[in-house]
Amino acid sequence: LAQENVGFPLRTIPPVTEATMAMKQILLACLVLSAAAAKYPVYSPGAGEAVETCAGVTCKDLHCKPPFVYKSPKEMGTCCPICWAESIKVPEDRSWAGK
């Protein structure tokens, strides 16, 4: 079917100008710099004894019952120890999600 012009102007996409590209690049640079400035803490195994990201984190006593075994923070890359089981899978509890 041929499209007839019924008096409405056809929509056109404006061309991307150098100014538009420059604004996008500046915006991207600002986003990258703000993300870098936030210094999101990330635990790095092997970073040494004083790991900055775990400073101020207090861990509770942990007693693991079989088949779970104690895993140290160094082994698991966490700030606190955890109980870990290789042989079983614990079903995920999503009951809270519907509330």
Short mmCIF file of N, CA and C in Angstrom, two decimals:
data_model
loop_
_atom_site.label_atom_id
_atom_site.label_comp_id
_atom_site.label_asym_id
_atom_site.label_seq_id
_atom_site.Cartn_x
_atom_site.Cartn_y
_atom_site.Cartn_z
N LEU A 1 0.84 -1.18 0.00
CA LEU A 1 0.00 0.00 0.00
C LEU A 1 0.88 1.24 0.00
N ALA A 2 0.50 2.18 -0.79
CA ALA A 2 1.23 3.44 -0.83
C ALA A 2 0.75 4.31 0.31
N GLN A 3 1.70 4.98 0.99
CA GLN A 3 1.34 5.83 2.11
C GLN A 3 1.01 7.23 1.56
N GLU A 4 -0.18 7.68 1.91
CA GLU A 4 -0.60 8.99 1.42
C GLU A 4 -0.29 10.04 2.48
N ASN A 5 0.13 11.19 2.07
CA ASN A 5 0.36 12.30 2.97
C ASN A 5 -0.97 13.00 3.19
N VAL A 6 -1.49 12.92 4.42
CA VAL A 6 -2.79 13.52 4.71
C VAL A 6 -2.65 14.83 5.47
N GLY A 7 -1.56 15.50 5.26
CA GLY A 7 -1.37 16.80 5.89
C GLY A 7 -0.53 16.75 7.15
N PHE A 8 -0.13 15.56 7.60
CA PHE A 8 0.69 15.46 8.79
C PHE A 8 2.15 15.34 8.36
N PRO A 9 3.04 16.07 9.04
CA PRO A 9 4.45 15.94 8.67
C PRO A 9 4.98 14.56 9.11
N LEU A 10 5.83 13.99 8.32
CA LEU A 10 6.44 12.71 8.66
C LEU A 10 7.48 12.93 9.75
N ARG A 11 7.53 12.02 10.68
CA ARG A 11 8.52 12.13 11.75
C ARG A 11 9.88 11.75 11.20
N THR A 12 10.86 12.54 11.58
CA THR A 12 12.22 12.23 11.17
C THR A 12 13.08 12.15 12.42
N ILE A 13 14.09 11.34 12.36
CA ILE A 13 15.03 11.22 13.46
C ILE A 13 16.11 12.26 13.25
N PRO A 14 16.32 13.11 14.27
CA PRO A 14 17.34 14.14 14.09
C PRO A 14 18.72 13.50 13.98
N PRO A 15 19.58 14.10 13.19
CA PRO A 15 20.92 13.54 13.04
C PRO A 15 21.72 13.69 14.33
N VAL A 16 22.62 12.77 14.56
CA VAL A 16 23.49 12.85 15.73
C VAL A 16 24.58 13.86 15.41
N THR A 17 24.61 14.88 16.21
CA THR A 17 25.59 15.94 15.96
C THR A 17 26.82 15.73 16.84
N GLU A 18 27.86 16.47 16.55
CA GLU A 18 29.08 16.39 17.36
C GLU A 18 28.79 16.85 18.78
N ALA A 19 27.91 17.84 18.95
CA ALA A 19 27.57 18.33 20.28
C ALA A 19 26.85 17.25 21.09
N THR A 20 25.97 16.51 20.44
CA THR A 20 25.26 15.43 21.12
C THR A 20 26.23 14.35 21.56
N MET A 21 27.15 13.99 20.70
CA MET A 21 28.14 12.97 21.04
C MET A 21 29.04 13.46 22.18
N ALA A 22 29.41 14.73 22.15
CA ALA A 22 30.27 15.28 23.20
C ALA A 22 29.53 15.24 24.54
N MET A 23 28.24 15.57 24.54
CA MET A 23 27.47 15.53 25.78
C MET A 23 27.37 14.10 26.31
N LYS A 24 27.19 13.14 25.42
CA LYS A 24 27.12 11.74 25.85
C LYS A 24 28.44 11.29 26.44
N GLN A 25 29.55 11.70 25.84
CA GLN A 25 30.86 11.32 26.34
C GLN A 25 31.13 11.95 27.70
N ILE A 26 30.72 13.20 27.88
CA ILE A 26 30.90 13.86 29.17
C ILE A 26 30.06 13.17 30.25
N LEU A 27 28.83 12.82 29.91
CA LEU A 27 27.96 12.12 30.85
C LEU A 27 28.57 10.76 31.23
N LEU A 28 29.05 10.04 30.26
CA LEU A 28 29.67 8.74 30.53
C LEU A 28 30.89 8.91 31.43
N ALA A 29 31.72 9.92 31.15
CA ALA A 29 32.91 10.17 31.97
C ALA A 29 32.52 10.50 33.41
N CYS A 30 31.47 11.30 33.59
CA CYS A 30 30.99 11.64 34.93
C CYS A 30 30.52 10.39 35.67
N LEU A 31 29.80 9.52 34.99
CA LEU A 31 29.32 8.29 35.62
C LEU A 31 30.48 7.39 36.04
N VAL A 32 31.47 7.26 35.17
CA VAL A 32 32.63 6.42 35.48
C VAL A 32 33.40 7.00 36.66
N LEU A 33 33.61 8.30 36.66
CA LEU A 33 34.35 8.94 37.75
C LEU A 33 33.60 8.84 39.07
N SER A 34 32.28 9.00 39.04
CA SER A 34 31.52 8.91 40.29
C SER A 34 31.54 7.48 40.82
N ALA A 35 31.52 6.50 39.94
CA ALA A 35 31.60 5.10 40.39
C ALA A 35 32.97 4.81 41.00
N ALA A 36 34.01 5.34 40.38
CA ALA A 36 35.36 5.14 40.90
C ALA A 36 35.54 5.86 42.24
N ALA A 37 34.92 7.01 42.38
CA ALA A 37 35.05 7.78 43.61
C ALA A 37 34.33 7.12 44.77
N ALA A 38 33.29 6.36 44.48
CA ALA A 38 32.52 5.71 45.54
C ALA A 38 33.35 4.62 46.22
N LYS A 39 34.30 4.05 45.52
CA LYS A 39 35.18 3.02 46.05
C LYS A 39 34.39 1.93 46.74
N TYR A 40 33.53 1.30 45.99
CA TYR A 40 32.71 0.22 46.52
C TYR A 40 33.62 -0.85 47.11
N PRO A 41 33.38 -1.22 48.38
CA PRO A 41 34.29 -2.18 49.01
C PRO A 41 34.15 -3.58 48.42
N VAL A 42 35.26 -4.17 48.11
CA VAL A 42 35.29 -5.52 47.57
C VAL A 42 36.35 -6.31 48.34
N TYR A 43 35.96 -7.46 48.85
CA TYR A 43 36.91 -8.31 49.56
C TYR A 43 37.85 -8.96 48.56
N SER A 44 39.13 -8.91 48.85
CA SER A 44 40.13 -9.50 47.96
C SER A 44 40.94 -10.53 48.74
N PRO A 45 40.68 -11.82 48.52
CA PRO A 45 41.48 -12.83 49.20
C PRO A 45 42.96 -12.65 48.90
N GLY A 46 43.77 -12.81 49.92
CA GLY A 46 45.21 -12.66 49.74
C GLY A 46 45.67 -11.23 49.84
N ALA A 47 44.80 -10.31 50.25
CA ALA A 47 45.16 -8.90 50.34
C ALA A 47 45.94 -8.60 51.61
N GLY A 48 46.10 -9.58 52.47
CA GLY A 48 46.83 -9.38 53.71
C GLY A 48 45.92 -9.56 54.91
N GLU A 49 46.49 -9.40 56.09
CA GLU A 49 45.72 -9.62 57.31
C GLU A 49 44.67 -8.53 57.54
N ALA A 50 45.04 -7.29 57.32
CA ALA A 50 44.11 -6.18 57.56
C ALA A 50 43.35 -5.88 56.26
N VAL A 51 42.18 -6.45 56.14
CA VAL A 51 41.38 -6.23 54.95
C VAL A 51 40.41 -5.09 55.24
N GLU A 52 40.57 -4.01 54.53
CA GLU A 52 39.81 -2.79 54.79
C GLU A 52 38.30 -2.99 54.73
N THR A 53 37.82 -3.82 53.82
CA THR A 53 36.38 -3.96 53.66
C THR A 53 35.72 -4.69 54.81
N CYS A 54 36.47 -5.44 55.60
CA CYS A 54 35.89 -6.16 56.73
C CYS A 54 36.05 -5.40 58.04
N ALA A 55 36.68 -4.23 57.99
CA ALA A 55 36.85 -3.43 59.19
C ALA A 55 35.47 -3.04 59.72
N GLY A 56 35.27 -3.26 61.02
CA GLY A 56 33.99 -2.89 61.62
C GLY A 56 32.94 -3.99 61.55
N VAL A 57 33.23 -5.09 60.85
CA VAL A 57 32.30 -6.21 60.76
C VAL A 57 32.57 -7.13 61.94
N THR A 58 31.54 -7.39 62.75
CA THR A 58 31.70 -8.31 63.86
C THR A 58 31.00 -9.61 63.53
N CYS A 59 31.70 -10.70 63.73
CA CYS A 59 31.17 -12.02 63.42
C CYS A 59 30.74 -12.71 64.71
N LYS A 60 29.63 -13.39 64.65
CA LYS A 60 29.13 -14.15 65.80
C LYS A 60 29.80 -15.51 65.84
N ASP A 61 29.74 -16.15 67.03
CA ASP A 61 30.25 -17.52 67.14
C ASP A 61 29.45 -18.42 66.22
N LEU A 62 30.13 -19.36 65.63
CA LEU A 62 29.49 -20.22 64.65
C LEU A 62 29.79 -21.68 64.97
N HIS A 63 28.73 -22.48 65.13
CA HIS A 63 28.87 -23.91 65.38
C HIS A 63 28.13 -24.62 64.25
N CYS A 64 28.84 -25.39 63.45
CA CYS A 64 28.25 -26.06 62.29
C CYS A 64 27.87 -27.50 62.65
N LYS A 65 26.66 -27.87 62.28
CA LYS A 65 26.17 -29.23 62.52
C LYS A 65 26.26 -30.01 61.21
N PRO A 66 26.67 -31.30 61.28
CA PRO A 66 26.79 -32.12 60.07
C PRO A 66 25.48 -32.15 59.30
N PRO A 67 25.55 -32.15 58.01
CA PRO A 67 26.70 -32.33 57.11
C PRO A 67 27.46 -31.04 56.84
N PHE A 68 27.13 -29.96 57.53
CA PHE A 68 27.82 -28.69 57.31
C PHE A 68 29.16 -28.71 58.03
N VAL A 69 30.15 -28.06 57.42
CA VAL A 69 31.48 -27.95 58.01
C VAL A 69 31.88 -26.48 58.05
N TYR A 70 32.71 -26.18 59.02
CA TYR A 70 33.19 -24.82 59.22
C TYR A 70 34.15 -24.44 58.09
N LYS A 71 33.93 -23.29 57.50
CA LYS A 71 34.83 -22.75 56.48
C LYS A 71 35.28 -21.37 56.93
N SER A 72 36.58 -21.18 56.96
CA SER A 72 37.13 -19.91 57.44
C SER A 72 36.92 -18.80 56.40
N PRO A 73 37.00 -17.56 56.84
CA PRO A 73 36.89 -16.45 55.90
C PRO A 73 37.95 -16.50 54.79
N LYS A 74 39.16 -16.95 55.14
CA LYS A 74 40.22 -17.05 54.13
C LYS A 74 39.87 -18.07 53.06
N GLU A 75 39.27 -19.19 53.46
CA GLU A 75 38.90 -20.23 52.50
C GLU A 75 37.80 -19.78 51.56
N MET A 76 36.83 -19.03 52.10
CA MET A 76 35.63 -18.70 51.34
C MET A 76 35.62 -17.29 50.75
N GLY A 77 36.58 -16.45 51.15
CA GLY A 77 36.62 -15.09 50.62
C GLY A 77 35.54 -14.21 51.20
N THR A 78 35.20 -14.43 52.47
CA THR A 78 34.17 -13.63 53.15
C THR A 78 34.78 -12.96 54.37
N CYS A 79 34.04 -12.08 54.99
CA CYS A 79 34.52 -11.43 56.21
C CYS A 79 34.34 -12.33 57.43
N CYS A 80 33.31 -13.14 57.42
CA CYS A 80 32.99 -14.01 58.55
C CYS A 80 33.00 -15.47 58.10
N PRO A 81 33.21 -16.39 59.04
CA PRO A 81 33.16 -17.81 58.67
C PRO A 81 31.73 -18.22 58.33
N ILE A 82 31.62 -19.33 57.60
CA ILE A 82 30.29 -19.84 57.24
C ILE A 82 30.27 -21.36 57.40
N CYS A 83 29.07 -21.91 57.47
CA CYS A 83 28.89 -23.36 57.46
C CYS A 83 28.59 -23.76 56.02
N TRP A 84 29.30 -24.78 55.53
CA TRP A 84 29.22 -25.16 54.13
C TRP A 84 29.01 -26.66 54.01
N ALA A 85 28.17 -27.06 53.08
CA ALA A 85 27.94 -28.49 52.83
C ALA A 85 28.13 -28.76 51.34
N GLU A 86 29.05 -29.64 51.03
CA GLU A 86 29.30 -30.02 49.64
C GLU A 86 28.27 -31.02 49.13
N SER A 87 27.77 -31.86 50.04
CA SER A 87 26.98 -33.02 49.62
C SER A 87 25.48 -32.76 49.48
N ILE A 88 24.97 -31.71 50.08
CA ILE A 88 23.53 -31.48 49.99
C ILE A 88 23.23 -30.10 49.46
N LYS A 89 22.04 -29.95 48.92
CA LYS A 89 21.57 -28.66 48.45
C LYS A 89 20.40 -28.26 49.32
N VAL A 90 20.46 -27.08 49.87
CA VAL A 90 19.39 -26.57 50.73
C VAL A 90 18.40 -25.83 49.84
N PRO A 91 17.10 -26.17 49.92
CA PRO A 91 16.13 -25.47 49.08
C PRO A 91 16.06 -24.00 49.45
N GLU A 92 15.88 -23.19 48.44
CA GLU A 92 15.80 -21.75 48.64
C GLU A 92 14.44 -21.39 49.22
N ASP A 93 14.45 -20.56 50.25
CA ASP A 93 13.19 -20.12 50.88
C ASP A 93 12.83 -18.75 50.32
N ARG A 94 11.80 -18.70 49.48
CA ARG A 94 11.35 -17.45 48.88
C ARG A 94 9.99 -17.03 49.43
N SER A 95 9.63 -17.56 50.61
CA SER A 95 8.31 -17.25 51.16
C SER A 95 8.14 -15.77 51.45
N TRP A 96 9.24 -15.09 51.74
CA TRP A 96 9.18 -13.67 52.06
C TRP A 96 8.91 -12.81 50.81
N ALA A 97 9.18 -13.34 49.63
CA ALA A 97 9.12 -12.55 48.40
C ALA A 97 7.69 -12.14 48.03
N GLY A 98 6.70 -12.89 48.43
CA GLY A 98 5.33 -12.57 48.04
C GLY A 98 4.67 -11.56 48.95
N LYS A 99 5.36 -11.12 49.96
CA LYS A 99 4.75 -10.19 50.93
C LYS A 99 4.98 -8.76 50.58
#
